[in-house]
GROMACS .gro file of N, CA, C and O in nm:
model
  292
    1MET      N    1  11.443  12.433  10.290
    1MET     CA    2  11.402  12.295  10.302
    1MET      C    3  11.329  12.271  10.434
    1MET      O    4  11.236  12.193  10.439
    2SER      N    5  11.373  12.339  10.541
    2SER     CA    6  11.308  12.316  10.670
    2SER      C    7  11.163  12.363  10.668
    2SER      O    8  11.078  12.304  10.734
    3LYS      N    9  11.132  12.467  10.589
    3LYS     CA   10  10.993  12.513  10.581
    3LYS      C   11  10.907  12.412  10.507
    3LYS      O   12  10.792  12.389  10.543
    4THR      N   13  10.964  12.352  10.404
    4THR     CA   14  10.892  12.248  10.330
    4THR      C   15  10.864  12.130  10.422
    4THR      O   16  10.751  12.080  10.429
    5LEU      N   17  10.965  12.085  10.491
    5LEU     CA   18  10.949  11.973  10.585
    5LEU      C   19  10.847  12.007  10.693
    5LEU      O   20  10.757  11.928  10.721
    6ALA      N   21  10.859  12.126  10.750
    6ALA     CA   22  10.768  12.169  10.856
    6ALA      C   23  10.623  12.166  10.808
    6ALA      O   24  10.534  12.113  10.875
    7ARG      N   25  10.599  12.222  10.690
    7ARG     CA   26  10.464  12.228  10.636
    7ARG      C   27  10.408  12.088  10.610
    7ARG      O   28  10.295  12.057  10.645
    8ARG      N   29  10.489  12.003  10.552
    8ARG     CA   30  10.442  11.868  10.518
    8ARG      C   31  10.411  11.785  10.643
    8ARG      O   32  10.313  11.712  10.647
    9VAL      N   33  10.494  11.797  10.743
    9VAL     CA   34  10.470  11.722  10.867
    9VAL      C   35  10.342  11.773  10.934
    9VAL      O   36  10.256  11.695  10.974
   10ARG      N   37  10.328  11.905  10.945
   10ARG     CA   38  10.209  11.962  11.008
   10ARG      C   39  10.082  11.921  10.933
   10ARG      O   40   9.984  11.877  10.992
   11GLU      N   41  10.085  11.934  10.799
   11GLU     CA   42   9.967  11.899  10.720
   11GLU      C   43   9.932  11.751  10.735
   11GLU      O   44   9.816  11.715  10.751
   12GLY      N   45  10.033  11.666  10.730
   12GLY     CA   46  10.010  11.522  10.743
   12GLY      C   47   9.953  11.486  10.879
   12GLY      O   48   9.858  11.407  10.889
   13ARG      N   49  10.008  11.545  10.983
   13ARG     CA   50   9.960  11.519  11.119
   13ARG      C   51   9.816  11.567  11.135
   13ARG      O   52   9.731  11.497  11.192
   14GLU      N   53   9.787  11.685  11.083
   14GLU     CA   54   9.652  11.739  11.095
   14GLU      C   55   9.549  11.656  11.019
   14GLU      O   56   9.437  11.638  11.066
   15VAL      N   57   9.589  11.605  10.902
   15VAL     CA   58   9.499  11.518  10.826
   15VAL      C   59   9.464  11.394  10.908
   15VAL      O   60   9.351  11.344  10.903
   16MET      N   61   9.560  11.347  10.985
   16MET     CA   62   9.537  11.230  11.070
   16MET      C   63   9.455  11.266  11.194
   16MET      O   64   9.411  11.177  11.267
   17GLY      N   65   9.437  11.395  11.219
   17GLY     CA   66   9.358  11.439  11.334
   17GLY      C   67   9.429  11.421  11.467
   17GLY      O   68   9.364  11.402  11.569
   18LEU      N   69   9.562  11.429  11.466
   18LEU     CA   70   9.640  11.408  11.588
   18LEU      C   71   9.704  11.536  11.637
   18LEU      O   72   9.748  11.619  11.557
   19SER      N   73   9.712  11.549  11.767
   19SER     CA   74   9.788  11.659  11.827
   19SER      C   75   9.936  11.629  11.812
   19SER      O   76   9.974  11.515  11.782
   20THR      N   77  10.020  11.728  11.836
   20THR     CA   78  10.164  11.704  11.831
   20THR      C   79  10.203  11.602  11.937
   20THR      O   80  10.288  11.516  11.914
   21TYR      N   81  10.137  11.609  12.052
   21TYR     CA   82  10.165  11.514  12.160
   21TYR      C   83  10.132  11.371  12.118
   21TYR      O   84  10.213  11.280  12.134
   22ARG      N   85  10.011  11.350  12.064
   22ARG     CA   86   9.967  11.215  12.024
   22ARG      C   87  10.054  11.161  11.909
   22ARG      O   88  10.091  11.044  11.908
   23PHE      N   89  10.083  11.247  11.812
   23PHE     CA   90  10.167  11.203  11.702
   23PHE      C   91  10.306  11.166  11.752
   23PHE      O   92  10.363  11.064  11.711
   24GLY      N   93  10.359  11.248  11.842
   24GLY     CA   94  10.489  11.218  11.901
   24GLY      C   95  10.491  11.082  11.970
   24GLY      O   96  10.583  11.003  11.953
   25LEU      N   97  10.385  11.053  12.048
   25LEU     CA   98  10.375  10.922  12.113
   25LEU      C   99  10.373  10.810  12.010
   25LEU      O  100  10.438  10.707  12.028
   26MET      N  101  10.302  10.833  11.902
   26MET     CA  102  10.288  10.731  11.799
   26MET      C  103  10.422  10.697  11.734
   26MET      O  104  10.448  10.581  11.702
   27VAL      N  105  10.507  10.798  11.715
   27VAL     CA  106  10.635  10.774  11.647
   27VAL      C  107  10.753  10.765  11.743
   27VAL      O  108  10.867  10.752  11.701
   28GLY      N  109  10.726  10.772  11.873
   28GLY     CA  110  10.831  10.757  11.972
   28GLY      C  111  10.915  10.881  11.996
   28GLY      O  112  11.033  10.872  12.030
   29LEU      N  113  10.853  10.998  11.979
   29LEU     CA  114  10.920  11.126  12.003
   29LEU      C  115  10.833  11.209  12.096
   29LEU      O  116  10.714  11.185  12.108
   30CYS      N  117  10.892  11.309  12.158
   30CYS     CA  118  10.811  11.395  12.244
   30CYS      C  119  10.739  11.500  12.159
   30CYS      O  120  10.784  11.535  12.050
   31GLY      N  121  10.629  11.548  12.211
   31GLY     CA  122  10.551  11.649  12.140
   31GLY      C  123  10.630  11.775  12.112
   31GLY      O  124  10.611  11.841  12.010
   32THR      N  125  10.723  11.809  12.200
   32THR     CA  126  10.808  11.928  12.181
   32THR      C  127  10.893  11.912  12.055
   32THR      O  128  10.909  12.008  11.978
   33THR      N  129  10.944  11.794  12.032
   33THR     CA  130  11.024  11.770  11.912
   33THR      C  131  10.939  11.786  11.787
   33THR      O  132  10.983  11.848  11.690
   34ILE      N  133  10.818  11.734  11.790
   34ILE     CA  134  10.728  11.748  11.676
   34ILE      C  135  10.695  11.895  11.653
   34ILE      O  136  10.697  11.944  11.540
   35ARG      N  137  10.667  11.968  11.760
   35ARG     CA  138  10.636  12.111  11.750
   35ARG      C  139  10.753  12.188  11.688
   35ARG      O  140  10.735  12.270  11.598
   36LYS      N  141  10.874  12.162  11.735
   36LYS     CA  142  10.992  12.229  11.681
   36LYS      C  143  11.012  12.195  11.534
   36LYS      O  144  11.045  12.281  11.454
   37LEU      N  145  10.990  12.070  11.500
   37LEU     CA  146  11.003  12.028  11.361
   37LEU      C  147  10.902  12.103  11.274
   37LEU      O  148  10.936  12.153  11.167
   38GLU      N  149  10.778  12.114  11.321
   38GLU     CA  150  10.673  12.182  11.246
   38GLU      C  151  10.694  12.333  11.238
   38GLU      O  152  10.638  12.399  11.151
   39GLN      N  153  10.771  12.388  11.329
   39GLN     CA  154  10.803  12.531  11.326
   39GLN      C  155  10.930  12.559  11.246
   39GLN      O  156  10.967  12.674  11.227
   40GLY      N  157  10.998  12.454  11.203
   40GLY     CA  158  11.121  12.469  11.129
   40GLY      C  159  11.240  12.502  11.218
   40GLY      O  160  11.343  12.550  11.170
   41ASP      N  161  11.226  12.477  11.348
   41ASP     CA  162  11.330  12.511  11.444
   41ASP      C  163  11.418  12.394  11.485
   41ASP      O  164  11.502  12.409  11.573
   42ALA      N  165  11.398  12.278  11.426
   42ALA     CA  166  11.473  12.160  11.469
   42ALA      C  167  11.574  12.118  11.363
   42ALA      O  168  11.546  12.123  11.244
   43ASN      N  169  11.691  12.078  11.407
   43ASN     CA  170  11.786  12.009  11.321
   43ASN      C  171  11.752  11.862  11.331
   43ASN      O  172  11.771  11.800  11.435
   44VAL      N  173  11.697  11.808  11.224
   44VAL     CA  174  11.641  11.674  11.227
   44VAL      C  175  11.744  11.570  11.184
   44VAL      O  176  11.804  11.583  11.077
   45ARG      N  177  11.763  11.471  11.268
   45ARG     CA  178  11.849  11.359  11.233
   45ARG      C  179  11.774  11.268  11.136
   45ARG      O  180  11.651  11.265  11.134
   46LEU      N  181  11.848  11.194  11.057
   46LEU     CA  182  11.788  11.107  10.958
   46LEU      C  183  11.696  11.004  11.022
   46LEU      O  184  11.585  10.979  10.971
   47ASP      N  185  11.736  10.946  11.133
   47ASP     CA  186  11.650  10.845  11.196
   47ASP      C  187  11.519  10.907  11.246
   47ASP      O  188  11.413  10.844  11.239
   48THR      N  189  11.524  11.032  11.292
   48THR     CA  190  11.403  11.102  11.334
   48THR      C  191  11.313  11.129  11.214
   48THR      O  192  11.192  11.106  11.219
   49LEU      N  193  11.373  11.174  11.105
   49LEU     CA  194  11.297  11.200  10.983
   49LEU      C  195  11.229  11.072  10.934
   49LEU      O  196  11.112  11.075  10.895
   50GLU      N  197  11.298  10.961  10.940
   50GLU     CA  198  11.240  10.834  10.897
   50GLU      C  199  11.125  10.791  10.988
   50GLU      O  200  11.024  10.739  10.940
   51ARG      N  201  11.136  10.814  11.118
   51ARG     CA  202  11.027  10.780  11.210
   51ARG      C  203  10.903  10.864  11.183
   51ARG      O  204  10.791  10.813  11.182
   52VAL      N  205  10.924  10.993  11.161
   52VAL     CA  206  10.813  11.084  11.132
   52VAL      C  207  10.747  11.044  11.000
   52VAL      O  208  10.624  11.035  10.991
   53ALA      N  209  10.827  11.020  10.898
   53ALA     CA  210  10.773  10.981  10.767
   53ALA      C  211  10.693  10.851  10.778
   53ALA      O  212  10.582  10.842  10.723
   54SER      N  213  10.746  10.755  10.849
   54SER     CA  214  10.676  10.629  10.868
   54SER      C  215  10.542  10.651  10.937
   54SER      O  216  10.440  10.594  10.898
   55GLY      N  217  10.541  10.737  11.039
   55GLY     CA  218  10.417  10.768  11.109
   55GLY      C  219  10.314  10.835  11.021
   55GLY      O  220  10.194  10.821  11.041
   56LEU      N  221  10.362  10.908  10.920
   56LEU     CA  222  10.273  10.976  10.825
   56LEU      C  223  10.236  10.886  10.707
   56LEU      O  224  10.158  10.925  10.621
   57GLY      N  225  10.297  10.767  10.703
   57GLY     CA  226  10.266  10.675  10.594
   57GLY      C  227  10.332  10.712  10.463
   57GLY      O  228  10.276  10.687  10.356
   58THR      N  229  10.449  10.772  10.470
   58THR     CA  230  10.519  10.813  10.349
   58THR      C  231  10.667  10.784  10.364
   58THR      O  232  10.709  10.723  10.462
   59GLU      N  233  10.746  10.826  10.268
   59GLU     CA  234  10.890  10.809  10.274
   59GLU      C  235  10.956  10.943  10.306
   59GLU      O  236  10.904  11.049  10.269
   60ALA      N  237  11.069  10.936  10.374
   60ALA     CA  238  11.136  11.057  10.421
   60ALA      C  239  11.167  11.154  10.307
   60ALA      O  240  11.147  11.275  10.321
   61TRP      N  241  11.214  11.106  10.195
   61TRP     CA  242  11.253  11.196  10.086
   61TRP      C  243  11.134  11.276  10.034
   61TRP      O  244  11.151  11.389   9.990
   62LEU      N  245  11.014  11.221  10.042
   62LEU     CA  246  10.896  11.295   9.995
   62LEU      C  247  10.864  11.414  10.084
   62LEU      O  248  10.806  11.512  10.038
   63LEU      N  249  10.900  11.406  10.211
   63LEU     CA  250  10.876  11.519  10.302
   63LEU      C  251  10.968  11.637  10.270
   63LEU      O  252  10.939  11.749  10.309
   64LEU      N  253  11.075  11.611  10.199
   64LEU     CA  254  11.173  11.716  10.169
   64LEU      C  255  11.157  11.778  10.032
   64LEU      O  256  11.213  11.885  10.005
   65ARG      N  257  11.080  11.716   9.945
   65ARG     CA  258  11.065  11.765   9.808
   65ARG      C  259  10.976  11.887   9.802
   65ARG      O  260  10.861  11.883   9.844
   66ARG      N  261  11.029  11.994   9.748
   66ARG     CA  262  10.949  12.117   9.733
   66ARG      C  263  10.841  12.101   9.628
   66ARG      O  264  10.736  12.162   9.637
   67ASP      N  265  10.866  12.020   9.527
   67ASP     CA  266  10.773  12.009   9.415
   67ASP      C  267  10.678  11.889   9.427
   67ASP      O  268  10.602  11.863   9.336
   68ALA      N  269  10.683  11.819   9.541
   68ALA     CA  270  10.593  11.704   9.559
   68ALA      C  271  10.451  11.753   9.576
   68ALA      O  272  10.426  11.863   9.624
   69PRO      N  273  10.353  11.674   9.532
   69PRO     CA  274  10.213  11.715   9.549
   69PRO      C  275  10.179  11.739   9.694
   69PRO      O  276  10.230  11.672   9.782
   70ARG      N  277  10.090  11.834   9.717
   70ARG     CA  278  10.052  11.871   9.855
   70ARG      C  279   9.926  11.797   9.899
   70ARG      O  280   9.846  11.849   9.971
   71GLU      N  281   9.909  11.678   9.853
   71GLU     CA  282   9.793  11.602   9.897
   71GLU      C  283   9.826  11.523  10.021
   71GLU      O  284   9.943  11.497  10.049
   72PRO      N  285   9.724  11.483  10.097
   72PRO     CA  286   9.750  11.407  10.219
   72PRO      C  287   9.830  11.281  10.191
   72PRO      O  288   9.814  11.219  10.086
   73MET      N  289   9.913  11.244  10.286
   73MET     CA  290   9.998  11.126  10.269
   73MET      C  291   9.929  11.003  10.317
   73MET      O  292   9.854  10.993  10.402
   0.00000   0.00000   0.00000
């Protein structure tokens, strides 16, 4: 599941044209946290997942679905 989440967050951020630092600022997290999340190295709290999802314009549960479409959010 962490690989699915990592891929979806990275793809969504890249579609928006933002660095991990800029995206982190936008959602109120540090760039290091975003980087770890995108590498699958972070244990993500629900509130963090919701902030990231909101920043990507989607819902948290969609970031976790393996079978969800891989189109930009």
